[in-house]
Amino acid sequence: MAVLKKIGAALAAFLPHLLLAYGLMLLTFFVINCVNTSMMFLDSRISQRFELFYAALNLLLAVICFVKKRVRIPAAAAAVIAVAFVVPVFSALKAGNAVPLDNAYFRIMALISALATLTASVMVIVKQRRDTRAAYALAGE
Amino acid sequence: MAASDNGGNKPRKPLPLAALIPMDAALIAASLLSFAYFHHVNPLFKDKAPLLQATIPQRDDIYAVSSTTAQTGTDKTTSADTTTATVKTESGKTDKTDQTEVTTKSGSSKSSAATTKTTANNTVSSEDAQQGTESEAQQGGDTPQSETKKTTASTTPTTTTRKTTTTTTTTALQYDLSGWGAKWPELFSIDNTIEKTDHSYRSHDIYINLTTCEYADSNCYIADIYVRKLENFKTAFEHDEFVNGPQENMYDMAARTNAILAINGDFTGGHENGVVIRDYVLYRDQPRNDVGVLFYDGTYEIYSRNECDTAALLASGACDSMTFGPALVKNGNTITGQTSSMLGEKHPRSGFGYYEPGHYCFVAADGRGMGGSAGVTCDEFAALFGDVLGCYQAYNLDGGKTSQLWFDGACFNQPDGFNGNPHSLRGLTDIFYIGEVE
């Protein structure tokens, strides 16, 4: 049980950093896609897998934030936006199409989701560091 | 990372910011590198070896029907003009001479019903038309199976020498009746000259006429295609490899392959299933939808997922497959009733139409506001092929942003998101194109 707790704690500490990286990646993809659509950074198969994983991690972070009662609103908002972002991916997979319905929705949601995830993950990291610093100071006293 | 929760033990000192930022940067770099590996590097080395090489059927006989069809066109002759031409077979070993009565007409020659309906431009220059023949087989778009009409000309295999006699004052022409040229001798150039305009192309082996029409609130681009041989109908994968990797731009693909006319394929590299046969080679054998198959003799058939027996197709001489779908026209019957979100809504679309061996069409429809076009539903697209163009078979290719029709160095349609810069086009995994045999 203690091991599981340690793993959970490590995951909770690591997840916002991972989402920070993924949010920046998605922002990069969005910019590349604006410059050169041919690269298919947003809607290739591997990108779709990344996006699904990214949305799942956002959901997980939201759950952790709700359990720990920290930065709940930004985390929940980021998760909802991420899920809304990957809806076209699900539709494409369900319809057997290679790429999502390529309309403005998908591209705009990519930008919004990346920004929301970056905001939420930075807020979680800052909150974590404050809590850690406070706990360390309290233990030192 | 900041380890605030340490399992009940004394909390660890939080990492200084100077250490945290480089660690996050390293994490970002690692994530980007791993993505780049799976997006760019891994697909290039992934084993995409062909599954099976089909036995290419003996091709000596495939144009035999064509020469007969050319002869059938003489039952509507209106004046005397006799041409004796040599029919060269693929092997070049069984040359024979057909004596065929041809017609001298002052009017323009007929093309397919589709062309007649959609274009104001004629298919043949008047000078050539005056010297041309009118063949009943030109109406192949309406009657693709009508190749057994009565023959009035006699066929007398004799020598391999080409000679022409005429009873009129016009210059005698020596039509090359090889391949499917016997069906439409006046469409192709008599010598090796190439005539190009901004909407047509004519050479010894290829005749293309592009027209634009407004249909269902959308601009539709119709490329009417006649080829002398199936070798002129070609396909290409991105970077010449069947990979699920970085796609290639239409401009680059068309330039690399010397394509004259090209249309997007079925995005087969982006899918993980579907029957993929290209140039008699089977690359993937996982039926997912209707499959369109072009055979060695120029015929085109569409099979449903359950009907598709890949081994039998290869044994029958399947040359290329199209694996997007659905079927739009099957055996002359327009197929409607598509109601799913993707097919029932208006979007840009691409499709392939078949009239008869050697006569095909590529069609692209704009949408999503490009040029004021709303797009077409799948049913409307099917009606365009079946009811307007009169295709005998028609198949839906990938649409949306993928829908791209390319002609002579530029995009002929207005793909979604295209701003004139080739890089604003979506990359493609495969194209179907018309090109000269090198």
Coordinates of C-alpha atoms in Angstrom, one line a residue:
Chain A
M1 CA 0.0 0.0 0.0
A2 CA 2.8 2.4 0.9
V3 CA 4.5 1.6 -2.4
L4 CA 1.2 2.3 -4.3
K5 CA 0.9 5.6 -2.4
K6 CA 4.5 6.5 -3.4
I7 CA 3.8 5.7 -7.0
G8 CA 0.6 7.7 -6.9
A9 CA 2.4 10.7 -5.3
A10 CA 5.2 10.5 -7.8
L11 CA 2.6 10.3 -10.7
A12 CA 0.7 13.3 -9.2
A13 CA 3.9 15.2 -9.0
F14 CA 5.1 14.3 -12.5
L15 CA 1.9 14.5 -14.4
P16 CA 1.7 18.3 -14.6
H17 CA 5.2 18.5 -15.9
L18 CA 4.3 15.9 -18.6
L19 CA 1.2 17.8 -19.6
L20 CA 3.3 21.0 -19.7
A21 CA 5.5 19.2 -22.3
Y22 CA 2.5 17.9 -24.2
G23 CA 0.8 21.2 -24.2
L24 CA 3.8 22.8 -25.7
M25 CA 4.0 20.0 -28.3
L26 CA 0.4 20.6 -29.3
L27 CA 1.1 24.3 -29.6
T28 CA 4.1 23.4 -31.8
F29 CA 1.9 21.2 -34.0
F30 CA -0.6 23.9 -34.3
V31 CA 2.0 26.4 -35.5
I32 CA 3.6 23.9 -37.9
N33 CA 0.2 23.0 -39.3
C34 CA -0.5 26.7 -39.9
V35 CA 2.8 27.0 -41.9
N36 CA 2.7 23.7 -43.7
T37 CA -0.4 21.6 -43.8
S38 CA 1.4 18.9 -45.8
M39 CA 3.2 17.8 -42.7
M40 CA 0.0 16.5 -41.2
F41 CA 1.2 17.2 -37.7
L42 CA -2.4 17.5 -36.4
D43 CA -4.2 14.7 -38.2
S44 CA -1.8 11.9 -39.0
R45 CA -2.3 8.6 -37.4
I46 CA 0.5 9.0 -34.9
S47 CA -0.8 12.5 -34.1
Q48 CA -4.3 11.1 -33.4
R49 CA -2.8 8.6 -30.9
F50 CA -0.9 11.4 -29.2
E51 CA -4.0 13.5 -29.0
L52 CA -6.0 10.7 -27.5
F53 CA -3.3 10.0 -24.9
Y54 CA -3.0 13.7 -24.2
A55 CA -6.8 14.0 -23.5
A56 CA -6.6 10.9 -21.2
L57 CA -3.7 12.5 -19.3
N58 CA -5.7 15.7 -19.0
L59 CA -8.6 13.7 -17.5
L60 CA -6.3 12.0 -15.1
L61 CA -4.8 15.3 -13.9
A62 CA -8.3 16.6 -13.4
V63 CA -9.2 13.6 -11.3
I64 CA -6.1 14.0 -9.2
C65 CA -6.7 17.6 -8.7
F66 CA -10.3 16.9 -7.6
V67 CA -9.0 14.3 -5.1
K68 CA -6.3 16.5 -3.8
K69 CA -8.6 19.6 -3.9
R70 CA -6.1 21.8 -5.7
V71 CA -6.5 23.9 -8.8
R72 CA -9.7 22.0 -9.6
I73 CA -11.4 24.5 -12.0
P74 CA -8.5 25.0 -14.4
A75 CA -7.7 21.3 -14.4
A76 CA -11.3 20.4 -15.1
A77 CA -11.6 23.1 -17.8
A78 CA -8.5 21.8 -19.5
A79 CA -9.8 18.2 -19.4
V80 CA -13.2 19.2 -20.8
I81 CA -11.6 21.2 -23.6
A82 CA -9.1 18.4 -24.4
V83 CA -12.0 15.9 -24.7
A84 CA -13.9 18.3 -26.9
F85 CA -10.8 18.6 -29.0
V86 CA -10.4 14.9 -29.6
V87 CA -14.1 14.3 -30.5
P88 CA -13.3 14.6 -34.2
V89 CA -10.6 12.0 -33.8
F90 CA -13.1 9.6 -32.3
S91 CA -15.6 10.4 -35.1
A92 CA -12.9 9.7 -37.7
L93 CA -11.9 6.4 -36.1
K94 CA -15.6 5.4 -35.9
A95 CA -16.2 6.3 -39.5
G96 CA -13.0 4.5 -40.6
N97 CA -11.5 7.7 -42.0
A98 CA -7.8 8.4 -41.9
V99 CA -8.1 11.9 -40.7
P100 CA -10.6 13.8 -38.6
L101 CA -13.2 16.0 -40.2
D102 CA -10.9 18.7 -41.2
N103 CA -12.7 21.9 -40.4
A104 CA -11.8 25.0 -38.4
Y105 CA -13.2 23.4 -35.2
F106 CA -10.4 20.9 -35.0
R107 CA -7.7 23.5 -35.5
I108 CA -9.1 26.1 -33.2
M109 CA -9.7 23.5 -30.5
A110 CA -6.1 22.4 -30.8
L111 CA -5.0 25.9 -30.0
I112 CA -7.5 26.4 -27.1
S113 CA -6.7 23.1 -25.6
A114 CA -3.0 23.6 -25.7
L115 CA -3.3 27.0 -24.0
A116 CA -5.7 25.6 -21.4
T117 CA -3.5 22.7 -20.6
L118 CA -0.4 24.9 -20.3
T119 CA -2.3 27.2 -18.0
A120 CA -3.6 24.4 -15.8
S121 CA -0.4 22.5 -15.6
V122 CA 1.6 25.6 -14.7
M123 CA -0.9 26.4 -12.0
V124 CA -0.7 22.9 -10.6
I125 CA 3.1 23.0 -10.6
V126 CA 3.2 26.3 -8.8
K127 CA 0.6 25.1 -6.3
Q128 CA 2.6 21.9 -5.8
R129 CA 5.8 23.8 -5.2
R130 CA 4.1 26.2 -2.7
D131 CA 2.7 23.2 -0.8
T132 CA 6.0 21.4 -0.8
R133 CA 7.8 24.5 0.3
A134 CA 5.3 25.1 3.1
A135 CA 5.4 21.5 4.2
Y136 CA 9.2 21.5 4.2
A137 CA 9.3 24.7 6.2
L138 CA 6.7 23.3 8.7
A139 CA 8.8 20.1 9.1
G140 CA 11.9 22.2 9.7
E141 CA 10.3 24.1 12.5
Chain B
M1 CA 10.2 17.5 -9.5
A2 CA 8.6 18.8 -6.4
A3 CA 8.0 15.9 -4.1
S4 CA 5.6 17.3 -1.6
D5 CA 3.9 14.1 -0.6
N6 CA 6.5 11.6 0.6
G7 CA 4.4 8.9 2.0
G8 CA 4.2 10.3 5.5
N9 CA 8.0 10.8 5.9
K10 CA 9.6 14.1 6.4
P11 CA 9.1 16.2 3.2
R12 CA 12.0 16.5 0.9
K13 CA 13.4 19.9 0.0
P14 CA 11.7 21.2 -3.1
L15 CA 13.9 21.3 -6.2
P16 CA 15.3 24.8 -6.9
L17 CA 13.9 26.5 -9.9
A18 CA 17.3 26.5 -11.7
A19 CA 17.1 22.7 -11.6
L20 CA 13.4 22.3 -12.4
I21 CA 13.4 24.4 -15.6
P22 CA 16.2 22.4 -17.3
M23 CA 14.5 19.2 -16.2
D24 CA 11.2 20.4 -17.8
A25 CA 13.1 21.5 -20.9
A26 CA 14.6 18.0 -21.1
L27 CA 11.2 16.4 -20.8
I28 CA 9.8 18.6 -23.6
A29 CA 12.8 17.7 -25.8
A30 CA 12.4 14.0 -25.1
S31 CA 8.7 14.2 -25.9
L32 CA 9.3 16.0 -29.2
L33 CA 12.1 13.6 -30.2
S34 CA 10.0 10.6 -29.4
F35 CA 7.1 12.0 -31.4
A36 CA 9.5 12.9 -34.3
Y37 CA 10.8 9.3 -34.2
F38 CA 7.3 7.8 -34.5
H39 CA 6.0 10.4 -37.0
H40 CA 9.0 10.6 -39.3
V41 CA 11.7 8.0 -38.7
N42 CA 9.9 4.8 -37.7
P43 CA 7.5 4.7 -40.7
L44 CA 10.4 4.9 -43.1
F45 CA 12.0 1.8 -41.7
K46 CA 8.8 -0.1 -41.0
D47 CA 8.5 -3.2 -43.1
K48 CA 6.0 -2.4 -45.8
A49 CA 7.1 -5.1 -48.1
P50 CA 4.5 -6.1 -50.7
L51 CA 2.4 -9.1 -49.7
L52 CA 2.1 -10.6 -53.2
Q53 CA 3.0 -9.9 -56.7
A54 CA 0.2 -10.8 -59.1
T55 CA 0.8 -12.6 -62.3
I56 CA 0.3 -10.0 -65.0
P57 CA -2.0 -11.6 -67.6
Q58 CA -1.0 -12.0 -71.1
R59 CA -2.0 -8.8 -72.7
D60 CA -2.1 -9.6 -76.4
D61 CA -5.8 -9.9 -76.5
I62 CA -7.1 -7.0 -74.5
Y63 CA -7.4 -4.6 -77.3
A64 CA -8.9 -7.0 -79.7
V65 CA -12.4 -5.9 -78.7
S66 CA -11.3 -2.4 -79.3
S67 CA -10.5 -2.9 -82.9
T68 CA -13.9 -4.6 -83.4
T69 CA -15.5 -1.7 -81.7
A70 CA -13.8 0.7 -84.1
Q71 CA -15.2 -1.2 -87.0
T72 CA -18.7 -1.0 -85.5
G73 CA -18.6 2.7 -85.8
T74 CA -18.8 2.5 -89.5
D75 CA -22.5 1.7 -89.6
K76 CA -23.2 5.4 -89.4
T77 CA -21.0 6.5 -92.3
T78 CA -22.2 9.3 -94.4
S79 CA -19.6 9.6 -97.0
A80 CA -16.8 7.6 -98.5
D81 CA -13.4 7.6 -97.0
T82 CA -11.5 4.4 -96.6
T83 CA -8.6 4.1 -94.4
T84 CA -6.5 1.0 -94.2
A85 CA -4.6 1.0 -91.0
T86 CA -2.4 -1.4 -89.1
V87 CA -3.3 -2.6 -85.7
K88 CA -0.3 -3.1 -83.6
T89 CA -0.7 -5.5 -80.7
E90 CA 1.1 -5.2 -77.5
S91 CA 3.6 -7.9 -78.4
G92 CA 4.2 -6.5 -81.8
K93 CA 4.2 -10.0 -83.1
T94 CA 0.6 -10.3 -84.4
D95 CA 0.3 -7.3 -86.6
K96 CA -2.7 -7.3 -88.8
T97 CA -4.4 -4.9 -91.1
D98 CA -7.9 -3.8 -90.6
Q99 CA -9.8 -2.2 -93.5
T100 CA -12.2 0.2 -91.8
E101 CA -14.6 2.6 -93.4
V102 CA -14.4 5.9 -91.8
T103 CA -16.6 9.0 -92.1
T104 CA -15.6 12.4 -93.2
K105 CA -17.6 14.9 -91.3
S106 CA -17.5 18.7 -91.3
G107 CA -18.9 18.9 -87.8
S108 CA -17.2 18.2 -84.6
S109 CA -16.8 14.8 -83.4
K110 CA -18.7 13.4 -80.5
S111 CA -17.2 12.6 -77.2
S112 CA -18.8 11.0 -74.3
A113 CA -22.3 11.9 -73.2
A114 CA -20.7 13.4 -70.1
T115 CA -18.5 15.7 -72.1
T116 CA -21.3 16.7 -74.3
K117 CA -23.4 17.7 -71.3
T118 CA -20.8 19.6 -69.4
T119 CA -18.6 21.3 -71.8
A120 CA -19.1 24.1 -74.2
N121 CA -15.7 23.4 -75.7
N122 CA -15.3 20.8 -78.3
T123 CA -13.2 17.8 -77.9
V124 CA -11.4 18.0 -81.2
S125 CA -10.2 20.8 -83.3
S126 CA -12.3 21.5 -86.3
E127 CA -9.4 20.7 -88.6
D128 CA -9.0 17.3 -87.2
A129 CA -12.6 16.8 -86.8
Q130 CA -13.1 17.3 -90.5
Q131 CA -10.6 14.5 -91.1
G132 CA -11.7 12.5 -88.2
T133 CA -14.0 9.6 -87.9
E134 CA -17.2 9.2 -86.0
S135 CA -17.2 6.0 -84.1
E136 CA -20.2 4.7 -82.3
A137 CA -17.8 3.6 -79.7
Q138 CA -17.3 7.2 -78.7
Q139 CA -20.6 6.9 -76.9
G140 CA -19.1 4.4 -74.6
G141 CA -20.0 6.5 -71.6
D142 CA -23.6 5.6 -72.3
T143 CA -23.2 2.1 -73.4
P144 CA -20.1 0.6 -71.9
Q145 CA -21.2 -2.9 -72.6
S146 CA -22.3 -2.2 -76.2
E147 CA -19.1 -3.4 -77.9
T148 CA -20.9 -6.1 -79.9
K149 CA -22.7 -4.0 -82.4
K150 CA -22.9 -5.1 -85.9
T151 CA -19.8 -4.8 -88.0
T152 CA -19.9 -3.4 -91.5
A153 CA -16.2 -3.3 -92.1
S154 CA -14.2 -6.3 -93.1
T155 CA -11.1 -7.3 -91.3
T156 CA -8.5 -8.9 -93.3
P157 CA -5.2 -9.6 -91.6
T158 CA -2.5 -9.2 -94.1
T159 CA 0.8 -7.5 -93.8
T160 CA 2.4 -5.2 -91.3
T161 CA 2.7 -2.3 -93.6
R162 CA 0.5 0.7 -93.0
K163 CA -1.1 2.3 -96.1
T164 CA -4.0 4.7 -96.6
T165 CA -6.3 5.1 -99.5
T166 CA -9.0 7.7 -99.8
T167 CA -11.7 8.6 -102.1
T168 CA -12.0 12.2 -101.1
T169 CA -9.9 15.2 -101.6
T170 CA -9.0 15.6 -98.0
T171 CA -5.6 14.5 -96.9
A172 CA -5.5 10.9 -95.9
L173 CA -4.8 10.2 -92.3
Q174 CA -3.0 7.4 -90.8
Y175 CA -4.6 6.9 -87.5
D176 CA -2.7 4.8 -85.0
L177 CA -5.3 2.2 -84.1
S178 CA -3.1 0.4 -81.6
G179 CA -4.4 0.0 -78.1
W180 CA -7.7 1.6 -77.5
G181 CA -6.9 4.2 -80.2
A182 CA -9.1 2.3 -82.5
K183 CA -12.1 3.4 -80.5
W184 CA -11.4 7.1 -80.8
P185 CA -8.8 7.5 -83.5
E186 CA -9.5 11.2 -84.0
L187 CA -9.0 12.1 -80.3
F188 CA -5.3 11.2 -80.2
S189 CA -2.6 13.0 -82.1
I190 CA -1.6 11.3 -85.3
D191 CA 2.0 12.0 -84.8
N192 CA 3.9 12.7 -81.6
T193 CA 2.8 16.3 -81.3
I194 CA 1.3 17.5 -78.0
E195 CA -1.4 20.0 -78.0
K196 CA -2.0 21.7 -74.7
T197 CA -4.4 24.4 -73.5
D198 CA -5.3 25.5 -70.1
H199 CA -8.1 22.9 -70.0
S200 CA -7.0 20.2 -72.4
Y201 CA -4.2 17.9 -73.4
R202 CA -3.8 15.8 -76.5
S203 CA -1.0 13.6 -77.4
H204 CA -0.4 10.3 -79.3
D205 CA -1.6 8.3 -76.3
I206 CA -3.7 10.6 -74.1
Y207 CA -6.6 12.9 -74.6
I208 CA -7.8 15.0 -71.6
N209 CA -10.5 17.6 -71.5
L210 CA -11.3 19.5 -68.3
T211 CA -14.5 21.3 -67.7
T212 CA -16.0 23.2 -64.9
C213 CA -19.6 23.1 -64.1
E214 CA -21.8 24.3 -61.3
Y215 CA -23.6 21.5 -59.6
A216 CA -25.5 21.4 -56.3
D217 CA -24.2 24.8 -55.3
S218 CA -20.7 23.7 -55.9
N219 CA -18.0 24.1 -58.5
C220 CA -17.3 20.7 -60.0
Y221 CA -14.2 19.9 -62.1
I222 CA -14.6 17.1 -64.6
A223 CA -11.6 15.6 -66.4
D224 CA -12.7 13.5 -69.3
I225 CA -9.9 11.1 -70.0
Y226 CA -9.1 8.8 -72.9
V227 CA -5.9 6.7 -72.9
R228 CA -4.5 4.5 -75.6
K229 CA -3.2 2.0 -73.1
L230 CA -3.6 1.2 -69.5
E231 CA 0.0 2.1 -69.0
N232 CA -1.0 5.7 -69.3
F233 CA -3.2 5.3 -66.2
K234 CA -0.7 5.4 -63.3
T235 CA -0.6 5.5 -59.6
A236 CA 2.1 6.7 -57.1
F237 CA 2.7 6.5 -53.4
E238 CA 4.2 9.2 -51.3
H239 CA 7.9 9.2 -51.9
D240 CA 7.4 6.1 -54.0
E241 CA 6.9 4.1 -50.8
F242 CA 3.9 2.5 -49.2
V243 CA 4.3 3.9 -45.8
N244 CA 2.2 5.5 -43.1
G245 CA 4.6 8.4 -42.6
P246 CA 5.0 12.0 -43.7
Q247 CA 2.8 12.7 -46.6
E248 CA 3.9 14.3 -49.8
N249 CA 2.6 17.4 -51.4
M250 CA 0.5 17.0 -54.6
Y251 CA 2.8 19.5 -56.4
D252 CA 5.9 17.5 -55.5
M253 CA 4.3 14.1 -56.3
A254 CA 3.0 15.3 -59.7
A255 CA 6.2 16.9 -60.6
R256 CA 8.2 13.8 -59.5
T257 CA 6.1 11.5 -61.5
N258 CA 5.7 13.7 -64.6
A259 CA 2.0 13.6 -64.2
I260 CA -0.2 15.4 -66.7
L261 CA -3.4 15.1 -64.7
A262 CA -3.6 13.8 -61.2
I263 CA -6.2 13.3 -58.5
N264 CA -5.8 12.5 -54.9
G265 CA -6.1 8.8 -54.1
D266 CA -7.8 7.1 -51.2
F267 CA -5.3 8.2 -48.6
T268 CA -4.4 4.6 -48.2
G269 CA -1.2 5.3 -46.3
G270 CA -3.1 6.9 -43.6
H271 CA -5.5 4.0 -43.1
E272 CA -4.7 0.9 -41.3
N273 CA -7.0 -1.3 -43.4
G274 CA -8.3 -1.6 -46.9
V275 CA -7.3 -3.6 -49.9
V276 CA -4.3 -2.0 -51.5
I277 CA -3.2 -3.2 -54.9
R278 CA -1.0 -1.0 -57.0
D279 CA 0.5 -1.9 -60.4
Y280 CA -0.3 -5.6 -59.9
V281 CA 1.3 -5.7 -56.4
L282 CA -0.8 -6.4 -53.3
Y283 CA 0.3 -4.3 -50.4
R284 CA -2.5 -4.8 -47.9
D285 CA -5.3 -7.3 -47.7
Q286 CA -7.8 -6.0 -45.2
P287 CA -11.1 -5.1 -46.8
R288 CA -12.9 -2.2 -45.0
N289 CA -15.4 -0.9 -47.5
D290 CA -16.3 -1.1 -51.1
V291 CA -13.3 -1.8 -53.2
G292 CA -12.9 -0.5 -56.8
V293 CA -10.6 -2.5 -58.9
L294 CA -9.0 -1.6 -62.3
F295 CA -8.1 -4.7 -64.3
Y296 CA -5.4 -5.3 -66.8
D297 CA -7.8 -5.0 -69.7
G298 CA -9.0 -1.5 -68.6
T299 CA -12.3 -2.6 -67.1
Y300 CA -13.3 -1.4 -63.7
E301 CA -15.4 -3.3 -61.2
I302 CA -16.6 -2.4 -57.7
Y303 CA -16.9 -5.1 -55.0
S304 CA -18.5 -4.8 -51.6
R305 CA -16.5 -5.7 -48.6
N306 CA -18.0 -9.2 -48.5
E307 CA -17.6 -9.8 -52.2
C308 CA -13.9 -8.9 -52.2
D309 CA -11.7 -11.9 -52.7
T310 CA -8.3 -10.5 -53.1
A311 CA -6.7 -13.7 -54.3
A312 CA -9.3 -14.1 -57.0
L313 CA -8.9 -10.5 -58.0
L314 CA -5.2 -10.9 -58.4
A315 CA -5.7 -14.0 -60.4
S316 CA -8.1 -12.1 -62.6
G317 CA -5.5 -9.5 -63.4
A318 CA -6.3 -6.7 -60.9
C319 CA -4.0 -3.8 -61.6
D320 CA -5.0 -1.1 -59.1
S321 CA -7.4 -0.9 -56.3
M322 CA -9.3 2.0 -54.8
T323 CA -10.1 1.5 -51.2
F324 CA -12.0 4.5 -49.8
G325 CA -15.6 4.3 -51.0
P326 CA -18.4 4.0 -51.1
A327 CA -19.4 3.0 -54.6
L328 CA -21.3 5.8 -56.3
V329 CA -22.4 4.1 -59.5
K330 CA -22.3 0.3 -59.8
N331 CA -23.0 -1.4 -63.1
G332 CA -24.9 1.7 -64.3
N333 CA -27.0 2.1 -61.2
T334 CA -26.6 5.2 -59.2
I335 CA -26.2 4.3 -55.5
T336 CA -27.8 6.7 -53.1
G337 CA -29.0 6.6 -49.5
Q338 CA -25.8 7.5 -47.8
T339 CA -26.8 9.2 -44.5
S340 CA -23.8 9.0 -42.2
S341 CA -22.4 12.3 -41.0
M342 CA -19.5 12.3 -43.3
L343 CA -21.3 11.1 -46.4
G344 CA -24.6 12.8 -45.9
E345 CA -23.2 16.3 -45.3
K346 CA -21.9 18.6 -48.0
H347 CA -18.1 18.4 -48.3
P348 CA -15.5 18.7 -51.0
R349 CA -15.3 15.3 -52.8
S350 CA -13.2 13.5 -55.3
G351 CA -14.3 10.6 -57.4
F352 CA -13.3 8.3 -60.2
G353 CA -15.6 7.4 -63.1
Y354 CA -15.4 4.6 -65.6
Y355 CA -17.2 4.5 -69.0
E356 CA -15.4 1.7 -70.8
P357 CA -11.8 0.5 -71.1
G358 CA -9.7 3.4 -72.0
H359 CA -12.3 6.0 -71.1
Y360 CA -12.4 7.3 -67.6
C361 CA -13.0 10.6 -65.7
F362 CA -11.7 12.3 -62.6
V363 CA -14.1 14.6 -60.8
A364 CA -13.5 17.0 -57.9
A365 CA -16.1 19.1 -56.2
D366 CA -15.2 22.1 -54.2
G367 CA -16.8 22.8 -50.8
R368 CA -16.5 24.5 -47.4
G369 CA -16.9 27.9 -48.9
M370 CA -14.0 27.7 -51.4
G371 CA -15.0 29.8 -54.4
G372 CA -18.5 30.0 -53.0
S373 CA -19.0 26.2 -53.1
A374 CA -20.9 24.5 -50.4
G375 CA -19.8 21.0 -51.3
V376 CA -21.8 18.0 -52.3
T377 CA -23.3 15.2 -50.4
C378 CA -22.4 11.7 -51.4
D379 CA -25.8 11.2 -52.9
E380 CA -25.4 14.3 -55.0
F381 CA -21.9 13.2 -56.0
A382 CA -23.3 9.8 -57.1
A383 CA -26.0 11.5 -59.1
L384 CA -23.4 13.6 -60.8
F385 CA -21.6 10.5 -62.0
G386 CA -24.6 8.4 -62.7
D387 CA -27.2 10.7 -64.0
V388 CA -25.2 13.6 -65.4
L389 CA -22.0 12.1 -66.6
G390 CA -23.4 8.7 -67.4
C391 CA -20.6 6.6 -65.9
Y392 CA -21.0 2.9 -65.8
Q393 CA -19.0 2.6 -62.6
A394 CA -18.0 5.4 -60.2
Y395 CA -16.1 5.3 -56.9
N396 CA -15.7 7.9 -54.2
L397 CA -12.1 8.8 -53.3
D398 CA -10.9 10.6 -50.2
G399 CA -12.5 14.1 -49.9
G400 CA -12.4 17.1 -47.7
K401 CA -9.1 18.8 -47.6
T402 CA -7.6 15.8 -49.5
S403 CA -9.8 16.5 -52.6
Q404 CA -7.2 17.8 -55.1
L405 CA -7.3 17.8 -58.9
W406 CA -4.0 18.7 -60.5
F407 CA -3.5 19.6 -64.1
D408 CA -0.4 20.7 -66.0
G409 CA 1.5 22.2 -63.1
A410 CA -1.2 23.6 -61.0
C411 CA -4.2 22.8 -58.9
F412 CA -7.3 22.8 -61.1
N413 CA -9.8 22.9 -58.3
Q414 CA -9.9 24.9 -55.1
P415 CA -9.1 22.6 -52.3
D416 CA -10.2 23.5 -48.8
G417 CA -7.6 25.8 -47.2
F418 CA -5.6 26.3 -50.4
N419 CA -4.3 29.8 -50.6
G420 CA -2.1 29.4 -53.7
N421 CA 0.9 28.2 -51.7
P422 CA 1.5 24.5 -52.4
H423 CA 2.4 24.0 -48.7
S424 CA -1.1 25.0 -47.7
L425 CA -2.4 21.8 -49.3
R426 CA -2.8 18.7 -47.3
G427 CA -0.1 16.2 -47.9
L428 CA -1.2 13.0 -49.7
T429 CA -0.2 9.4 -49.4
D430 CA -1.1 8.4 -53.0
I431 CA -2.4 9.7 -56.2
F432 CA -3.9 8.4 -59.4
Y433 CA -2.6 10.1 -62.5
I434 CA -2.4 10.2 -66.2
G435 CA 1.1 10.3 -67.8
E436 CA 3.0 9.4 -70.9
V437 CA 4.7 6.1 -71.1
E438 CA 8.4 6.8 -70.9

